JSON list of C-alpha atoms in Angstrom, two decimals:
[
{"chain": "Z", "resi": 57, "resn": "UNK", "atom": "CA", "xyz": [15.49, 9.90, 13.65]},
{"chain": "Z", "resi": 58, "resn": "UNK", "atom": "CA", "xyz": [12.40, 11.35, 14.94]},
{"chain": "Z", "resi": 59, "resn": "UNK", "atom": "CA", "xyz": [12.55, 13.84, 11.44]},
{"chain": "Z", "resi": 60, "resn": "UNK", "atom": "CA", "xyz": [13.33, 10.92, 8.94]},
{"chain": "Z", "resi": 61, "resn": "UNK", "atom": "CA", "xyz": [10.10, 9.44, 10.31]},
{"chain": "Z", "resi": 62, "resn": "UNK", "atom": "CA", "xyz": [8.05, 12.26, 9.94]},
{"chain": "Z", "resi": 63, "resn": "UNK", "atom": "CA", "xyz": [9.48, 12.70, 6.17]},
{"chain": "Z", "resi": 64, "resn": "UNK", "atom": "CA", "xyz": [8.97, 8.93, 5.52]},
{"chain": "Z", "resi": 65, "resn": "UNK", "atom": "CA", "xyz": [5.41, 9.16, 6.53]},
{"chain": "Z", "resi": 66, "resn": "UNK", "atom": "CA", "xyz": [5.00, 12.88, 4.88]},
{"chain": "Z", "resi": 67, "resn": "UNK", "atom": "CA", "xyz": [6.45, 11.18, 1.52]},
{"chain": "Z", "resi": 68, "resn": "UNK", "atom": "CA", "xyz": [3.74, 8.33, 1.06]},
{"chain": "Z", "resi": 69, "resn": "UNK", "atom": "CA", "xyz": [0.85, 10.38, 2.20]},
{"chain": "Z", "resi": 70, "resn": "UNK", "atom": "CA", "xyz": [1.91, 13.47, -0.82]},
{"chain": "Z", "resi": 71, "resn": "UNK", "atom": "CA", "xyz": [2.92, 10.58, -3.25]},
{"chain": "Z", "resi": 72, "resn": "UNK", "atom": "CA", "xyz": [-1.13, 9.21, -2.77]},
{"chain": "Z", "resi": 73, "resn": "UNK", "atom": "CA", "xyz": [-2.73, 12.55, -1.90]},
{"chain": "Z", "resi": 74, "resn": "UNK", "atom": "CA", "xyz": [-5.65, 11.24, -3.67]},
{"chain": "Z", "resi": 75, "resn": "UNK", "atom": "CA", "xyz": [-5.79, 7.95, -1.14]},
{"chain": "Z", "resi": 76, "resn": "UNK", "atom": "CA", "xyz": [-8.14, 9.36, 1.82]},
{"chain": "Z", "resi": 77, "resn": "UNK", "atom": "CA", "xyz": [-6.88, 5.71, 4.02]},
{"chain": "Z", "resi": 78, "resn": "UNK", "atom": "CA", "xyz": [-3.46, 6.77, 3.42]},
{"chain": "Z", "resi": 79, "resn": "UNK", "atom": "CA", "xyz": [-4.47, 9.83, 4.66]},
{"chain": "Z", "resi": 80, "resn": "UNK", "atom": "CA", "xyz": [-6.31, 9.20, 7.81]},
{"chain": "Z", "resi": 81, "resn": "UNK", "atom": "CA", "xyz": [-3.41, 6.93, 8.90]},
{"chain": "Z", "resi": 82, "resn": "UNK", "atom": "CA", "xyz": [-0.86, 9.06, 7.85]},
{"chain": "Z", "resi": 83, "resn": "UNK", "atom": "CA", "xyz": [-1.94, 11.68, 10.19]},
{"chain": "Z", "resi": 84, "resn": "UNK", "atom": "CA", "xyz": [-2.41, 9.14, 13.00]},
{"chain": "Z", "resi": 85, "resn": "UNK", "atom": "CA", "xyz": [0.77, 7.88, 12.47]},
{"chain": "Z", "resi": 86, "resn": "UNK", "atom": "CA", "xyz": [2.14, 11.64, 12.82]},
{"chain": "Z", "resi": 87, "resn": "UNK", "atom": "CA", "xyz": [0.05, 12.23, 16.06]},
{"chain": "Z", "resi": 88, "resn": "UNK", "atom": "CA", "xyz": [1.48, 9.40, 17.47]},
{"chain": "Z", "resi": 89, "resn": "UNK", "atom": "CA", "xyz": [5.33, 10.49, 16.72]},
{"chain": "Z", "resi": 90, "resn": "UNK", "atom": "CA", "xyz": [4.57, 14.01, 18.26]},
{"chain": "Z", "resi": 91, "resn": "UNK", "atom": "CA", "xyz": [3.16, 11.86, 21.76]},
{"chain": "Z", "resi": 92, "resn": "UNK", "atom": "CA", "xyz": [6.13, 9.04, 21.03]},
{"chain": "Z", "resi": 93, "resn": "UNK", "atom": "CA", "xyz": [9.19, 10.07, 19.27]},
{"chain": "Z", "resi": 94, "resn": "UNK", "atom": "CA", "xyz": [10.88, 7.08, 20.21]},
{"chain": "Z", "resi": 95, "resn": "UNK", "atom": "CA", "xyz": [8.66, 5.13, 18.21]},
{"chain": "Z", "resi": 96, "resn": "UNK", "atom": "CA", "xyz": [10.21, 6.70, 14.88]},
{"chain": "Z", "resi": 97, "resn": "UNK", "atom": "CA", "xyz": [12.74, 3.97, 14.66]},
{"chain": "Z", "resi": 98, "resn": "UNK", "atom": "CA", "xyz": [10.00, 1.32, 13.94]},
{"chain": "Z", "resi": 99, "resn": "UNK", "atom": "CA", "xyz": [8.07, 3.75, 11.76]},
{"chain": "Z", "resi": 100, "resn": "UNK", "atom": "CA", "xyz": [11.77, 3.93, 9.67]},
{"chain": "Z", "resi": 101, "resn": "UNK", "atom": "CA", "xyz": [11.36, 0.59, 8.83]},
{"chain": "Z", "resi": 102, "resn": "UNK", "atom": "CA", "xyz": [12.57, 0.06, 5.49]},
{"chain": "Z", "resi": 103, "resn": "UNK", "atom": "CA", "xyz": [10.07, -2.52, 4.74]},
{"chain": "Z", "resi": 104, "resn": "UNK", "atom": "CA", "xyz": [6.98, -0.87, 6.65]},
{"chain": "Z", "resi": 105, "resn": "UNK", "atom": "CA", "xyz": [4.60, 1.70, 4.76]},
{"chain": "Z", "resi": 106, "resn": "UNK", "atom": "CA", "xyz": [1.39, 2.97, 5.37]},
{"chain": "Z", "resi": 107, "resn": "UNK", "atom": "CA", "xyz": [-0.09, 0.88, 2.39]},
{"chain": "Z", "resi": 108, "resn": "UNK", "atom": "CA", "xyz": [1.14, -1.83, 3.26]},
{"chain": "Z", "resi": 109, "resn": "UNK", "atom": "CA", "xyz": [-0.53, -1.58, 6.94]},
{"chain": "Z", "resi": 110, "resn": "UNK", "atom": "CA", "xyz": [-3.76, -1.10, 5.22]},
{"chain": "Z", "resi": 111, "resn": "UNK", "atom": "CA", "xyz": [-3.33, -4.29, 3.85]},
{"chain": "Z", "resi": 112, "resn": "UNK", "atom": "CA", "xyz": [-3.28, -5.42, 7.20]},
{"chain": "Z", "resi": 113, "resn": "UNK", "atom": "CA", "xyz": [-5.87, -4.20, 8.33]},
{"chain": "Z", "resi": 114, "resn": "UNK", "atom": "CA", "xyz": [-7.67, -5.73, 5.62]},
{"chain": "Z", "resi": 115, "resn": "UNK", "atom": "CA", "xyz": [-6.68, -9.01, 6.51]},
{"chain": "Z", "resi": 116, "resn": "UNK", "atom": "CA", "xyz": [-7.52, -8.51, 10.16]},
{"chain": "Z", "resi": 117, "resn": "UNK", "atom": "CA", "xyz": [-10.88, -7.20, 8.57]},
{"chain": "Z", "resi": 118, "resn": "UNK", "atom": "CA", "xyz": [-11.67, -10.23, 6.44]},
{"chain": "Z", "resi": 119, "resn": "UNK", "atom": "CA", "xyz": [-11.38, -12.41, 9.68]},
{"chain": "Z", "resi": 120, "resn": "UNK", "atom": "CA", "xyz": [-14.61, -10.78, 10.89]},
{"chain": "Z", "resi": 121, "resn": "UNK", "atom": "CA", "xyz": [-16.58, -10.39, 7.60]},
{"chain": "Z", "resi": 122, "resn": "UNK", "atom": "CA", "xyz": [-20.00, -10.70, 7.75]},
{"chain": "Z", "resi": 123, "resn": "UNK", "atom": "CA", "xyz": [-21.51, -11.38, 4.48]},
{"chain": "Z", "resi": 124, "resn": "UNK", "atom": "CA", "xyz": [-19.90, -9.31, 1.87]},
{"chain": "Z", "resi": 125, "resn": "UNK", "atom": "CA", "xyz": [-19.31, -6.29, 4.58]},
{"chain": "Z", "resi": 126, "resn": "UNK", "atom": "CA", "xyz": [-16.00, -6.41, 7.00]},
{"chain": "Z", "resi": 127, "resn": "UNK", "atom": "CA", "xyz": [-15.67, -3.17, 9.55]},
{"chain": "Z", "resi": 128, "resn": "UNK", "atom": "CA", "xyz": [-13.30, -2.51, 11.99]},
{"chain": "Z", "resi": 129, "resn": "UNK", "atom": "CA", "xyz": [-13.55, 0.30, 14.61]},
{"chain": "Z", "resi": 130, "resn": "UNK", "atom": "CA", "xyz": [-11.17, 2.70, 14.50]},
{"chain": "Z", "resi": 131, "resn": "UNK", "atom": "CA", "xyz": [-9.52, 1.63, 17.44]},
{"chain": "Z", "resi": 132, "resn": "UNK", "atom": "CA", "xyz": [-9.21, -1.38, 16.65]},
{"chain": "Z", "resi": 133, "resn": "UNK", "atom": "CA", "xyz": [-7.97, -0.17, 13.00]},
{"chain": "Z", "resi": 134, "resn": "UNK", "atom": "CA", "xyz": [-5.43, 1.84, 14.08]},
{"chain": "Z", "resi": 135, "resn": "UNK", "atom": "CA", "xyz": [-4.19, -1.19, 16.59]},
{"chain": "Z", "resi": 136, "resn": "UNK", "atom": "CA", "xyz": [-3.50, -3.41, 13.97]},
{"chain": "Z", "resi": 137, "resn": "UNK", "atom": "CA", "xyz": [-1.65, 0.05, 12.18]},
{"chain": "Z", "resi": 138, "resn": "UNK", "atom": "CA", "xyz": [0.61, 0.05, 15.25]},
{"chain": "Z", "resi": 139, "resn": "UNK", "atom": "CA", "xyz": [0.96, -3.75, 15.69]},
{"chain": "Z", "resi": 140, "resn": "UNK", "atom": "CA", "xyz": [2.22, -3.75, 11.97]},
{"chain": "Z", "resi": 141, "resn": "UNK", "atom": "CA", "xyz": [4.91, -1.23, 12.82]},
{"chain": "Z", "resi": 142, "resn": "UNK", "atom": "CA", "xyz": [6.02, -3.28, 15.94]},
{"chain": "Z", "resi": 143, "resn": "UNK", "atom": "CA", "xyz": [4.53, -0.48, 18.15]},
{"chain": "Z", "resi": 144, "resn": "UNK", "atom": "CA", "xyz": [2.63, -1.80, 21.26]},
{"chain": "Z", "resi": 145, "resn": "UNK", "atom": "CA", "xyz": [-0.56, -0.19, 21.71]},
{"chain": "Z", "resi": 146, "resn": "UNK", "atom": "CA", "xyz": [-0.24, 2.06, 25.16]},
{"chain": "Z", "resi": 147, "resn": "UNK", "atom": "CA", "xyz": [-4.05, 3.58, 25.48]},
{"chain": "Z", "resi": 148, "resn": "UNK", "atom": "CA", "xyz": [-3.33, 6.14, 22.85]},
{"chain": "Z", "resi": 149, "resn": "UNK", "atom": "CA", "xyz": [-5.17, 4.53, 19.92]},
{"chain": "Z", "resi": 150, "resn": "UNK", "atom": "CA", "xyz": [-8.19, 6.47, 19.70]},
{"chain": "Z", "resi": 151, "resn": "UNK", "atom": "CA", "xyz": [-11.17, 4.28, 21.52]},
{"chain": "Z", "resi": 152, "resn": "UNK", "atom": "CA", "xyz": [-14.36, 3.23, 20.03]},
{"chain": "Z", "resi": 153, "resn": "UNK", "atom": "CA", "xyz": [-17.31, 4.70, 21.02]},
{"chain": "Z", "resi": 154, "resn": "UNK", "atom": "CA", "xyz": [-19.10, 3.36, 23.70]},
{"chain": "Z", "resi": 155, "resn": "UNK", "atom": "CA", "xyz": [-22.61, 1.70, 22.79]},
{"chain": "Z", "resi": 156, "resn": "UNK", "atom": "CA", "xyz": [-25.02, 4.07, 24.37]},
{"chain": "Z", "resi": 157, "resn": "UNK", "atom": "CA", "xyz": [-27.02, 2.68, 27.55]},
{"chain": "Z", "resi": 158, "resn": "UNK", "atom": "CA", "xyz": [-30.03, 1.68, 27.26]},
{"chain": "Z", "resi": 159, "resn": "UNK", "atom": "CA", "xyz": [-32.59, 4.02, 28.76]},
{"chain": "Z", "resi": 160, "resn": "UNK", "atom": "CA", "xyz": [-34.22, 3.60, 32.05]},
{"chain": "Z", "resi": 161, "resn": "UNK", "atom": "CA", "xyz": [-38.25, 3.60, 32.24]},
{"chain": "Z", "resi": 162, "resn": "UNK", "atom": "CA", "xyz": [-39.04, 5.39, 35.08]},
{"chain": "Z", "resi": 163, "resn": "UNK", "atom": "CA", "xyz": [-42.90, 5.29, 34.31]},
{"chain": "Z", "resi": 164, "resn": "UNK", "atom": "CA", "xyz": [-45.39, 3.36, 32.50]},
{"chain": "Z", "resi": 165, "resn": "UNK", "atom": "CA", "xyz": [-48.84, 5.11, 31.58]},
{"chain": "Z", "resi": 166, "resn": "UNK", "atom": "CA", "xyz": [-51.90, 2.53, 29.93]},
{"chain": "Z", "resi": 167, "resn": "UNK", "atom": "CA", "xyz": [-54.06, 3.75, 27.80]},
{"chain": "Z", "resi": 168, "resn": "UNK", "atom": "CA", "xyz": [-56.53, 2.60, 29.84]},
{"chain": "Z", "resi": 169, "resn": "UNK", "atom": "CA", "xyz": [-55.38, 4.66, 32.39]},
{"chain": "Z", "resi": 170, "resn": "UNK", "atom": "CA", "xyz": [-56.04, 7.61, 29.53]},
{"chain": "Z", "resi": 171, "resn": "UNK", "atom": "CA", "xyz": [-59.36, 7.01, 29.17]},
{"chain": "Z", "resi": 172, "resn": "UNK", "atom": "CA", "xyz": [-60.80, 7.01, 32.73]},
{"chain": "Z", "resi": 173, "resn": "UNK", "atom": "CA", "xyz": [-63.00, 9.77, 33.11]}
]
């Protein structure tokens, strides 16, 4: 089973070798087989294909539009990818980066204190 999935996701991703999303979750989908094989049954899904989850994730996308601009991260992304599938997210979705901390002032100079003679 675990081969037939591999194939099945190997088969869209050279039949849209120009489609870089098709692509990027292509290979995802892969990585994920080689950590959990016994998700290849829901990947075999006759229905399922990795276009099709893309237009998922483009729904899920258009729920948080902004303007004319919708972004997920790609954790969340490749959540949606796996919810699609019927896989259950278990930590191994890549995690969005974390918004860097504020930095700490540890001293303040004035300029008055500058100009003192």
């Amino acid at each position: 089973m675990l081969q037939n999935a591999i194939s099945k996701l190997k088969s869209e991703m050279n039949q849209n070798a120009d489609n870089s999303y098709i692509q990027v979750v292509g290979e995802f989908l892969l990585n994920h087989l080689k950590a959990n094989p016994e998700s290849a049954e829901k990947i075999m899904a006759p229905d399922k294909t990795i276009g099709k989850s893309l237009d998922e994730m483009r729904k899920v996308a258009e729920k948080k539009k902004v303007g004319n601009c919708a972004v997920l991260t790609d954790a969340e992304g490749f959540a949606v990818v796996l919810k699609y599938f019927g896989i259950e997210p278990l930590g191994n979705v890549p995690a969005a980066s974390p918004k860097p901390a504020a930095p700490a002032v540890d001293f303040d100079v004035k300029l008055e204190d500058l100009l003192q003679e």
